[in-house]
Amino acid sequence: MVKSCIRIELPEGRWKGDVSRDHAEHSFRLLSTVQDGSAAIETVVVSGGDIADCLSEIRAHPDVDTSDTVDRREGRATVQLKTFEPVVLFAASRAETPLMYPVVLNYRTVIATVVGTHEGISSLGGQLRDDGLGFEVVYIHSEHDVSQVLTDRQEEVLFTAVGHGYYKSPRESTLTEVADELEIAKSTCSAILQRVERSVVEYFCQQQDSDQILTERSSPPINGHPSG
């Protein structure tokens, strides 16, 4: 799996872009979004000083169908909205790449973390470009899964060695002690750990190369057009 943080420029005419631009002194966190046909039900927390004018602008915005304040206290309110054509949600849905919440709104930009495959993240970039949305990738990295690299036996030997402090500095156990715990010969234990170390290092380097390639392909400047 791949996790990526993407900064997306919002178009004018959408409440998130217009209101966050007009009220840059406030913070906006999108807690959840549920697609409802061509609309969406969104839960948003607005905070920072006097928020009355900000809430009024949200309610009056033509992109907002309904607005209900579900919790309010000094300098903070939680609002549930029904909004039209949530472009970022639609792009993520088409790319089959879920958004992780909360999503932060900041002066006409959405700062969102998404989780999916390399192909899904790349597809999301294509969907955003197709929708005319500028974006840039803040970071992208893989969630490494050791089961993709090691056999069950190799995992057992590795985890036993780690559990007995073999890889600590200074070491808390010897190779002989690890082998004895596993009831295998010292030479067998050494050979397995060498294969484990080689496989993990090679996998890590391959993932770093893949992440770099994907970042180069998916990181146009904020206007959404590839450089060069």
XYZ file of N, CA and C in Angstrom:
684
model
N 0.840 -1.196 0.000
C 0.000 0.000 0.000
C 0.877 1.249 0.000
N 0.330 2.318 -0.541
C 1.053 3.581 -0.655
C 0.272 4.668 0.071
N 0.967 5.497 0.829
C 0.350 6.658 1.480
C 0.957 7.913 0.874
N 0.089 8.868 0.517
C 0.570 10.095 -0.107
C -0.193 11.289 0.443
N 0.512 12.391 0.652
C -0.098 13.661 1.030
C -0.076 14.569 -0.190
N -1.246 15.082 -0.563
C -1.375 15.880 -1.781
C -2.011 17.221 -1.444
N -1.435 18.296 -1.973
C -2.008 19.634 -1.825
C -2.718 19.979 -3.123
N -4.025 20.228 -3.043
C -4.862 20.411 -4.230
C -5.434 21.820 -4.240
N -5.273 22.513 -5.345
C -5.813 23.864 -5.483
C -7.294 23.773 -5.821
N -8.123 24.483 -5.069
C -9.569 24.427 -5.258
C -10.029 25.458 -6.280
N -11.017 25.096 -7.088
C -11.524 26.055 -8.079
C -12.421 27.105 -7.428
N -12.539 28.242 -8.064
C -13.486 29.245 -7.603
C -14.905 28.742 -7.830
N -15.817 29.228 -7.001
C -17.206 28.802 -7.119
C -17.566 27.641 -6.235
N -16.576 27.071 -5.520
C -16.822 26.006 -4.554
C -16.642 26.583 -3.165
N -17.498 26.178 -2.254
C -17.486 26.816 -0.945
C -16.151 26.666 -0.240
N -15.505 25.503 -0.389
C -14.239 25.285 0.314
C -13.191 26.297 -0.123
N -13.104 26.525 -1.433
C -12.125 27.479 -1.938
C -12.481 28.906 -1.610
N -13.733 29.286 -1.839
C -14.147 30.673 -1.639
C -14.109 31.076 -0.173
N -14.660 30.231 0.700
C -14.735 30.601 2.115
C -13.352 30.555 2.772
N -12.543 29.552 2.458
C -11.208 29.484 3.060
C -10.324 30.624 2.575
N -10.590 31.126 1.362
C -9.851 32.298 0.863
C -10.295 33.561 1.596
N -11.604 33.727 1.768
C -12.133 34.941 2.399
C -11.898 34.971 3.901
N -11.662 33.799 4.510
C -11.479 33.712 5.961
C -10.181 32.959 6.261
N -9.099 33.509 5.764
C -7.796 32.852 5.944
C -7.381 32.799 7.409
N -8.002 33.625 8.261
C -7.664 33.625 9.672
C -8.295 32.455 10.424
N -9.198 31.736 9.778
C -9.852 30.597 10.402
C -9.250 29.283 9.889
N -9.432 28.248 10.662
C -8.997 26.915 10.220
C -10.223 26.068 9.912
N -10.073 25.183 8.921
C -11.169 24.334 8.469
C -10.661 22.901 8.399
N -11.375 21.997 9.065
C -11.033 20.574 9.003
C -12.262 19.787 8.591
N -12.117 19.063 7.504
C -13.197 18.211 7.002
C -13.062 16.851 7.680
N -14.066 16.512 8.525
C -13.986 15.279 9.311
C -14.482 14.056 8.561
N -15.461 14.251 7.657
C -16.007 13.115 6.908
C -16.768 13.638 5.705
N -16.863 12.785 4.703
C -17.632 13.095 3.496
C -18.296 11.816 3.009
N -19.579 11.892 2.726
C -20.322 10.757 2.182
C -20.967 11.204 0.877
N -20.677 10.483 -0.176
C -21.251 10.839 -1.474
C -22.744 10.551 -1.481
N -23.506 11.475 -2.055
C -24.956 11.364 -2.129
C -25.376 11.761 -3.544
N -25.248 10.815 -4.467
C -25.518 11.125 -5.869
C -24.496 12.110 -6.392
N -24.970 13.238 -6.925
C -24.067 14.271 -7.424
C -23.696 15.263 -6.325
N -24.126 14.999 -5.102
C -23.826 15.868 -3.963
C -23.032 15.082 -2.927
N -22.788 15.735 -1.788
C -22.074 15.074 -0.699
C -22.554 15.625 0.625
N -22.547 14.770 1.648
C -22.813 15.181 3.020
C -21.454 15.310 3.698
N -21.131 16.515 4.169
C -19.814 16.790 4.723
C -19.936 17.297 6.158
N -19.018 16.843 7.006
C -18.930 17.343 8.376
C -17.637 18.132 8.506
N -17.775 19.398 8.898
C -16.650 20.327 8.901
C -16.548 21.003 10.267
N -15.319 21.141 10.758
C -15.057 21.916 11.962
C -14.406 23.229 11.548
N -15.023 24.339 11.953
C -14.491 25.684 11.709
C -14.057 26.252 13.051
N -12.852 26.802 13.118
C -12.378 27.346 14.398
C -11.493 28.565 14.174
N -11.392 29.385 15.233
C -10.522 30.545 15.186
C -11.245 31.858 15.357
N -11.300 32.375 16.578
C -11.861 33.702 16.798
C -13.354 33.761 16.535
N -13.814 34.912 16.046
C -15.231 35.135 15.760
C -15.581 34.452 14.449
N -16.382 33.404 14.520
C -16.678 32.612 13.321
C -18.072 32.876 12.768
N -18.785 33.839 13.329
C -20.168 34.073 12.908
C -20.258 34.418 11.425
N -19.417 35.362 10.956
C -19.453 35.754 9.547
C -19.064 34.585 8.643
N -18.120 33.795 9.104
C -17.669 32.638 8.318
C -18.809 31.638 8.146
N -19.525 31.337 9.219
C -20.641 30.395 9.137
C -21.757 30.951 8.252
N -21.987 32.256 8.324
C -23.018 32.877 7.477
C -22.658 32.745 6.006
N -21.372 32.939 5.672
C -20.953 32.816 4.277
C -21.078 31.381 3.789
N -20.773 30.425 4.655
C -20.942 29.020 4.262
C -22.404 28.735 3.944
N -23.309 29.138 4.832
C -24.734 28.880 4.620
C -25.259 29.530 3.347
N -24.736 30.737 3.025
C -25.250 31.491 1.879
C -24.597 31.094 0.566
N -23.557 30.292 0.613
C -22.824 29.983 -0.617
C -23.683 29.146 -1.548
N -23.706 29.451 -2.858
C -24.532 28.700 -3.805
C -24.127 27.231 -3.957
N -22.916 26.892 -3.524
C -22.465 25.499 -3.588
C -23.045 24.661 -2.445
N -23.665 25.325 -1.452
C -24.188 24.641 -0.268
C -25.706 24.564 -0.344
N -26.233 23.345 -0.295
C -27.676 23.135 -0.340
C -28.297 23.314 1.047
N -27.753 22.599 2.037
C -28.242 22.723 3.409
C -27.057 22.819 4.354
N -27.284 23.469 5.500
C -26.237 23.649 6.502
C -26.857 23.574 7.886
N -26.334 22.674 8.722
C -26.816 22.519 10.091
C -25.627 22.558 11.049
N -25.686 23.458 12.004
C -24.650 23.527 13.032
C -24.986 22.511 14.117
N -24.144 21.491 14.248
C -24.434 20.404 15.189
C -23.758 20.621 16.535
N -22.764 21.503 16.573
C -22.113 21.825 17.853
C -21.437 23.183 17.704
N -21.598 24.016 18.729
C -20.968 25.331 18.662
C -20.567 25.783 20.055
N -19.369 26.317 20.142
C -18.868 26.926 21.365
C -17.991 28.099 20.949
N -17.450 28.817 21.880
C -16.691 30.023 21.548
C -15.521 29.703 20.622
N -15.533 30.326 19.444
C -14.428 30.167 18.506
C -14.379 28.852 17.780
N -15.463 28.068 17.831
C -15.420 26.743 17.198
C -16.841 26.260 16.914
N -17.028 25.676 15.742
C -18.331 25.100 15.399
C -18.137 23.882 14.509
N -19.008 22.891 14.703
C -19.054 21.719 13.829
C -20.323 21.817 12.999
N -20.153 21.763 11.679
C -21.252 22.003 10.759
C -21.398 20.807 9.821
N -22.645 20.405 9.591
C -22.916 19.355 8.602
C -23.572 20.004 7.391
N -22.985 19.754 6.219
C -23.409 20.409 4.997
C -23.808 19.389 3.946
N -24.732 19.793 3.090
C -24.961 19.074 1.845
C -24.493 19.990 0.739
N -23.479 19.553 -0.015
C -22.860 20.402 -1.023
C -22.919 19.748 -2.393
N -22.814 20.576 -3.430
C -22.912 20.094 -4.806
C -21.526 19.809 -5.383
N -21.424 18.721 -6.122
C -20.238 18.366 -6.902
C -18.935 18.525 -6.119
N -18.708 17.710 -5.109
C -17.443 17.752 -4.367
C -16.307 17.166 -5.222
N -15.586 18.021 -5.912
C -14.687 17.575 -6.968
C -13.573 16.670 -6.467
N -13.002 16.973 -5.305
C -11.899 16.149 -4.802
C -12.407 14.755 -4.431
N -13.560 14.688 -3.764
C -14.139 13.395 -3.408
C -14.446 12.580 -4.656
N -15.011 13.220 -5.678
C -15.336 12.507 -6.904
C -14.076 11.972 -7.587
N -13.014 12.789 -7.609
C -11.764 12.344 -8.224
C -11.189 11.143 -7.477
N -11.205 11.191 -6.147
C -10.707 10.074 -5.347
C -11.557 8.825 -5.546
N -12.866 9.013 -5.670
C -13.768 7.884 -5.869
C -13.509 7.222 -7.217
N -13.346 8.019 -8.273
C -13.080 7.448 -9.595
C -11.745 6.712 -9.632
N -10.776 7.215 -8.870
C -9.459 6.578 -8.821
C -9.425 5.402 -7.855
N -10.550 5.163 -7.135
C -10.640 4.100 -6.132
C -9.517 4.225 -5.106
N -9.284 5.474 -4.677
C -8.222 5.782 -3.727
C -8.823 6.590 -2.586
N -9.071 5.978 -1.429
C -9.787 6.658 -0.342
C -9.004 7.831 0.252
N -9.742 8.841 0.664
C -9.170 9.939 1.433
C -9.103 9.533 2.902
N -8.062 9.975 3.597
C -7.965 9.786 5.034
C -8.375 11.094 5.711
N -9.171 10.980 6.759
C -9.667 12.168 7.452
C -8.966 12.325 8.797
N -8.843 13.594 9.280
C -9.412 14.812 8.713
C -8.634 15.321 7.506
N -9.333 16.078 6.647
C -8.743 16.781 5.524
C -8.693 18.262 5.887
N -7.569 18.898 5.647
C -7.371 20.291 6.049
C -7.618 21.220 4.866
N -8.374 22.309 5.106
C -8.577 23.359 4.109
C -7.750 24.558 4.524
N -7.023 25.136 3.572
C -6.167 26.260 3.899
C -6.032 27.170 2.689
N -6.728 28.317 2.729
C -6.653 29.346 1.689
C -6.693 28.749 0.273
N -7.859 28.223 -0.077
C -8.146 27.686 -1.414
C -7.368 26.416 -1.736
N -6.859 25.743 -0.751
C -6.217 24.464 -1.009
C -6.758 23.414 -0.055
N -6.792 22.176 -0.550
C -7.090 21.013 0.273
C -5.785 20.270 0.496
N -5.483 19.965 1.737
C -4.314 19.151 2.060
C -4.845 17.810 2.528
N -4.706 16.798 1.667
C -5.341 15.501 1.917
C -4.310 14.380 1.883
N -4.522 13.390 2.735
C -3.730 12.165 2.696
C -4.591 11.066 2.081
N -4.025 10.339 1.135
C -4.748 9.257 0.475
C -3.948 7.970 0.612
N -4.654 6.855 0.599
C -4.019 5.548 0.734
C -4.520 4.640 -0.379
N -3.613 3.934 -1.032
C -4.005 3.028 -2.107
C -2.794 2.357 -2.709
N -2.942 1.880 -3.917
C -1.830 1.275 -4.646
C -1.072 2.358 -5.405
N 0.117 2.002 -5.917
C 0.844 2.929 -6.777
C -0.024 3.348 -7.955
N -0.729 2.365 -8.540
C -1.570 2.667 -9.698
C -2.716 3.599 -9.315
N -3.296 3.375 -8.122
C -4.401 4.216 -7.676
C -3.973 5.657 -7.433
N -2.797 5.838 -6.806
C -2.292 7.190 -6.564
C -2.019 7.895 -7.882
N -1.403 7.174 -8.819
C -1.138 7.754 -10.133
C -2.436 8.103 -10.852
N -3.443 7.221 -10.724
C -4.744 7.479 -11.344
C -5.396 8.718 -10.742
N -5.246 8.909 -9.441
C -5.806 10.094 -8.800
C -5.200 11.361 -9.395
N -3.890 11.342 -9.618
C -3.264 12.496 -10.250
C -3.862 12.775 -11.611
N -4.120 11.706 -12.387
C -4.745 11.881 -13.697
C -6.159 12.431 -13.595
N -6.915 11.941 -12.603
C -8.285 12.426 -12.425
C -8.295 13.910 -12.059
N -7.372 14.318 -11.184
C -7.301 15.722 -10.794
C -6.949 16.603 -11.991
N -6.009 16.133 -12.813
C -5.658 16.902 -14.010
C -6.831 16.994 -14.965
N -7.545 15.875 -15.142
C -8.707 15.876 -16.039
C -9.770 16.864 -15.568
N -9.884 17.036 -14.248
C -10.864 17.967 -13.684
C -10.347 19.399 -13.641
N -9.122 19.614 -14.138
C -8.560 20.955 -14.157
C -8.069 21.452 -12.820
N -7.768 20.536 -11.907
C -7.318 20.919 -10.568
C -5.800 20.870 -10.488
N -5.196 21.988 -10.085
C -3.766 21.974 -9.846
C -3.450 21.261 -8.545
N -2.318 20.581 -8.488
C -1.948 19.860 -7.268
C -0.453 19.646 -7.232
N 0.028 19.334 -6.047
C 1.418 18.913 -5.893
C 1.491 17.861 -4.792
N 2.414 16.943 -4.948
C 2.594 15.877 -3.970
C 3.552 16.361 -2.888
N 3.081 16.368 -1.646
C 3.916 16.772 -0.515
C 4.877 15.648 -0.151
N 4.360 14.428 -0.057
C 5.216 13.262 0.140
C 4.476 12.033 -0.358
N 5.235 10.979 -0.593
C 4.645 9.695 -0.976
C 5.590 8.599 -0.517
N 5.049 7.582 0.137
C 5.885 6.469 0.544
C 5.037 5.212 0.664
N 5.710 4.087 0.674
C 5.028 2.802 0.731
C 4.905 2.326 2.167
N 3.779 1.644 2.434
C 3.613 0.934 3.696
C 4.165 -0.475 3.477
N 5.360 -0.724 3.959
C 6.040 -1.977 3.653
C 5.410 -3.155 4.402
N 5.277 -4.257 3.715
C 4.702 -5.478 4.279
C 5.738 -6.574 4.175
N 6.272 -6.995 5.325
C 7.353 -7.971 5.305
C 6.912 -9.294 4.700
N 5.625 -9.606 4.712
C 5.151 -10.876 4.155
C 5.334 -10.945 2.656
N 5.532 -9.786 1.988
C 5.786 -9.779 0.557
C 7.219 -10.171 0.253
N 8.077 -10.167 1.265
C 9.512 -10.329 1.048
C 10.036 -11.646 1.596
N 9.544 -12.066 2.758
C 10.122 -13.190 3.471
C 9.177 -14.383 3.516
N 9.764 -15.566 3.584
C 8.976 -16.774 3.807
C 8.590 -16.847 5.283
N 7.643 -17.728 5.585
C 7.236 -17.893 6.980
C 8.420 -18.286 7.867
N 9.285 -19.161 7.344
C 10.439 -19.601 8.124
C 11.412 -18.452 8.349
N 11.629 -17.641 7.317
C 12.525 -16.496 7.459
C 11.974 -15.493 8.465
N 10.657 -15.269 8.438
C 10.032 -14.370 9.420
C 10.256 -14.902 10.836
N 10.077 -16.212 11.019
C 10.242 -16.799 12.350
C 11.652 -16.571 12.872
N 12.641 -16.817 12.007
C 14.037 -16.649 12.431
C 14.330 -15.180 12.712
N 13.870 -14.290 11.837
C 14.119 -12.864 12.027
C 13.483 -12.364 13.318
N 12.211 -12.683 13.539
C 11.517 -12.178 14.723
C 12.097 -12.761 16.012
N 12.585 -14.012 15.936
C 13.247 -14.592 17.111
C 14.541 -13.846 17.410
N 15.295 -13.535 16.372
C 16.548 -12.799 16.560
C 16.284 -11.404 17.124
N 15.283 -10.732 16.570
C 14.941 -9.391 17.064
C 14.453 -9.464 18.504
N 13.600 -10.443 18.792
C 13.052 -10.580 20.135
C 14.105 -10.859 21.187
N 15.199 -11.482 20.802
C 16.266 -11.795 21.750
C 17.371 -10.737 21.737
N 17.125 -9.628 21.047
C 18.085 -8.529 21.075
C 19.319 -8.743 20.226
N 19.244 -9.643 19.230
C 20.414 -9.925 18.397
C 20.836 -8.696 17.594
N 19.857 -7.839 17.212
C 20.172 -6.680 16.374
C 20.350 -5.399 17.186
N 20.295 -5.504 18.514
C 20.544 -4.323 19.332
C 22.043 -4.053 19.408
N 22.364 -2.813 19.788
C 23.770 -2.446 19.938
C 23.990 -1.874 21.337
N 24.743 -2.553 22.202
C 25.405 -3.839 21.944
C 24.402 -4.992 21.923
N 24.779 -6.077 21.281
C 23.889 -7.233 21.172
C 23.601 -7.843 22.538
N 22.333 -8.282 22.663
C 21.905 -8.904 23.914
C 21.881 -10.419 23.817
N 22.151 -10.956 22.625
C 22.244 -12.410 22.460
C 23.203 -12.700 21.318
N 23.725 -13.895 21.315
C 24.643 -14.313 20.260
C 23.895 -15.117 19.208
N 24.550 -15.326 18.072
C 23.961 -16.142 17.013
C 23.714 -17.559 17.517
N 24.608 -18.063 18.336
C 24.445 -19.408 18.891
C 23.184 -19.490 19.740
N 22.943 -18.459 20.551
C 21.770 -18.452 21.418
C 20.474 -18.377 20.615
N 20.492 -17.603 19.542
C 19.312 -17.538 18.677
C 19.067 -18.888 18.030
N 20.138 -19.519 17.532
C 20.015 -20.834 16.895
C 19.500 -21.869 17.892
N 20.003 -21.821 19.110
C 19.552 -22.771 20.132
C 18.060 -22.576 20.408
N 17.614 -21.336 20.471
C 16.197 -21.065 20.712
C 15.337 -21.660 19.605
N 15.836 -21.625 18.375
C 15.106 -22.148 17.213
C 15.341 -23.644 17.000
N 16.289 -24.193 17.762
C 16.658 -25.617 17.645
C 17.155 -25.938 16.240
N 18.026 -25.042 15.748
C 18.668 -25.270 14.454
C 20.159 -25.043 14.614
N 20.945 -25.487 13.606
C 22.388 -25.305 13.662
C 22.741 -23.824 13.526
N 23.856 -23.436 14.134
C 24.312 -22.048 14.052
C 24.533 -21.642 12.605
N 25.091 -22.521 11.790
C 25.365 -22.204 10.377
C 24.060 -21.999 9.603
N 23.034 -22.810 9.943
C 21.731 -22.654 9.280
C 21.103 -21.319 9.655
N 21.161 -20.968 10.925
C 20.610 -19.704 11.399
C 21.313 -18.534 10.726
N 22.627 -18.596 10.627
C 23.399 -17.536 9.991
C 23.015 -17.381 8.521
N 22.858 -18.505 7.821
C 22.521 -18.454 6.394
C 21.133 -17.847 6.182
N 20.178 -18.226 7.046
C 18.820 -17.688 6.914
C 18.818 -16.185 7.169
N 19.503 -15.741 8.217
C 19.532 -14.307 8.522
C 20.229 -13.512 7.423
N 21.240 -14.077 6.807
C 21.896 -13.384 5.694
C 20.937 -13.200 4.524
N 20.140 -14.252 4.231
C 19.154 -14.131 3.146
C 18.078 -13.109 3.511
N 17.661 -13.117 4.777
C 16.665 -12.144 5.247
C 17.188 -10.722 5.057
N 18.401 -10.471 5.514
C 18.967 -9.124 5.424
C 19.095 -8.677 3.972
N 19.534 -9.569 3.105
C 19.667 -9.220 1.685
C 18.305 -8.914 1.067
N 17.306 -9.745 1.379
C 15.969 -9.541 0.809
C 15.345 -8.233 1.281
N 15.490 -7.932 2.571
C 14.897 -6.698 3.115
C 15.570 -5.474 2.511
N 16.894 -5.488 2.404
C 17.608 -4.343 1.826
C 17.223 -4.152 0.357
N 17.163 -5.246 -0.414
C 16.810 -5.139 -1.827
C 15.377 -4.622 -1.989
N 14.466 -5.112 -1.145
C 13.069 -4.672 -1.228
C 12.956 -3.190 -0.898
N 13.669 -2.757 0.153
C 13.612 -1.352 0.537
C 14.130 -0.466 -0.591
N 15.235 -0.862 -1.213
C 15.790 -0.052 -2.298
C 14.850 -0.019 -3.500
N 14.207 -1.148 -3.818
C 13.247 -1.179 -4.917
C 12.072 -0.257 -4.644
N 11.577 -0.236 -3.385
C 10.458 0.624 -3.045
C 10.850 2.088 -3.124
N 12.065 2.415 -2.695
C 12.517 3.796 -2.788
C 12.587 4.245 -4.246
N 13.062 3.366 -5.126
C 13.119 3.690 -6.554
C 11.730 3.888 -7.115
N 10.779 3.011 -6.719
C 9.403 3.116 -7.213
C 8.753 4.404 -6.743
N 8.983 4.763 -5.474
C 8.407 5.995 -4.935
C 8.942 7.212 -5.673
N 10.256 7.207 -5.988
C 10.847 8.342 -6.679
C 10.261 8.485 -8.075
N 10.092 7.362 -8.782
C 9.523 7.399 -10.126
C 8.096 7.908 -10.085
N 7.306 7.407 -9.119
C 5.912 7.814 -9.030
C 5.789 9.286 -8.664
N 6.660 9.766 -7.780
C 6.627 11.174 -7.413
C 6.938 12.054 -8.610
N 7.923 11.667 -9.416
C 8.265 12.452 -10.594
C 7.115 12.488 -11.585
N 6.367 11.388 -11.689
C 5.264 11.330 -12.650
C 4.019 12.044 -12.143
N 3.867 12.154 -10.821
C 2.613 12.632 -10.254
C 2.710 14.005 -9.614
N 3.808 14.735 -9.834
C 4.004 15.995 -9.120
C 4.162 17.182 -10.051
N 3.137 17.529 -10.820
C 3.215 18.765 -11.574
C 3.146 19.948 -10.644
N 3.549 21.123 -11.081
C 3.394 22.291 -10.225
C 1.946 22.558 -9.933
N 1.683 23.532 -9.066
C 0.340 23.734 -8.561
C -0.659 24.098 -9.645
N -0.202 24.539 -10.825
C -1.154 24.822 -11.891
C -1.648 23.564 -12.590
N -1.095 22.399 -12.187
C -1.609 21.135 -12.705
C -0.993 20.698 -13.993
N -0.035 21.440 -14.547
C 0.595 21.062 -15.807
C 2.005 20.569 -15.566
N 2.419 19.472 -16.224
C 3.750 18.953 -16.006
C 4.800 19.981 -16.366
N 5.924 19.954 -15.625
C 7.015 20.874 -15.953
C 7.696 20.438 -17.223
N 8.388 21.387 -17.847
C 9.089 21.087 -19.099
C 8.164 21.220 -20.235
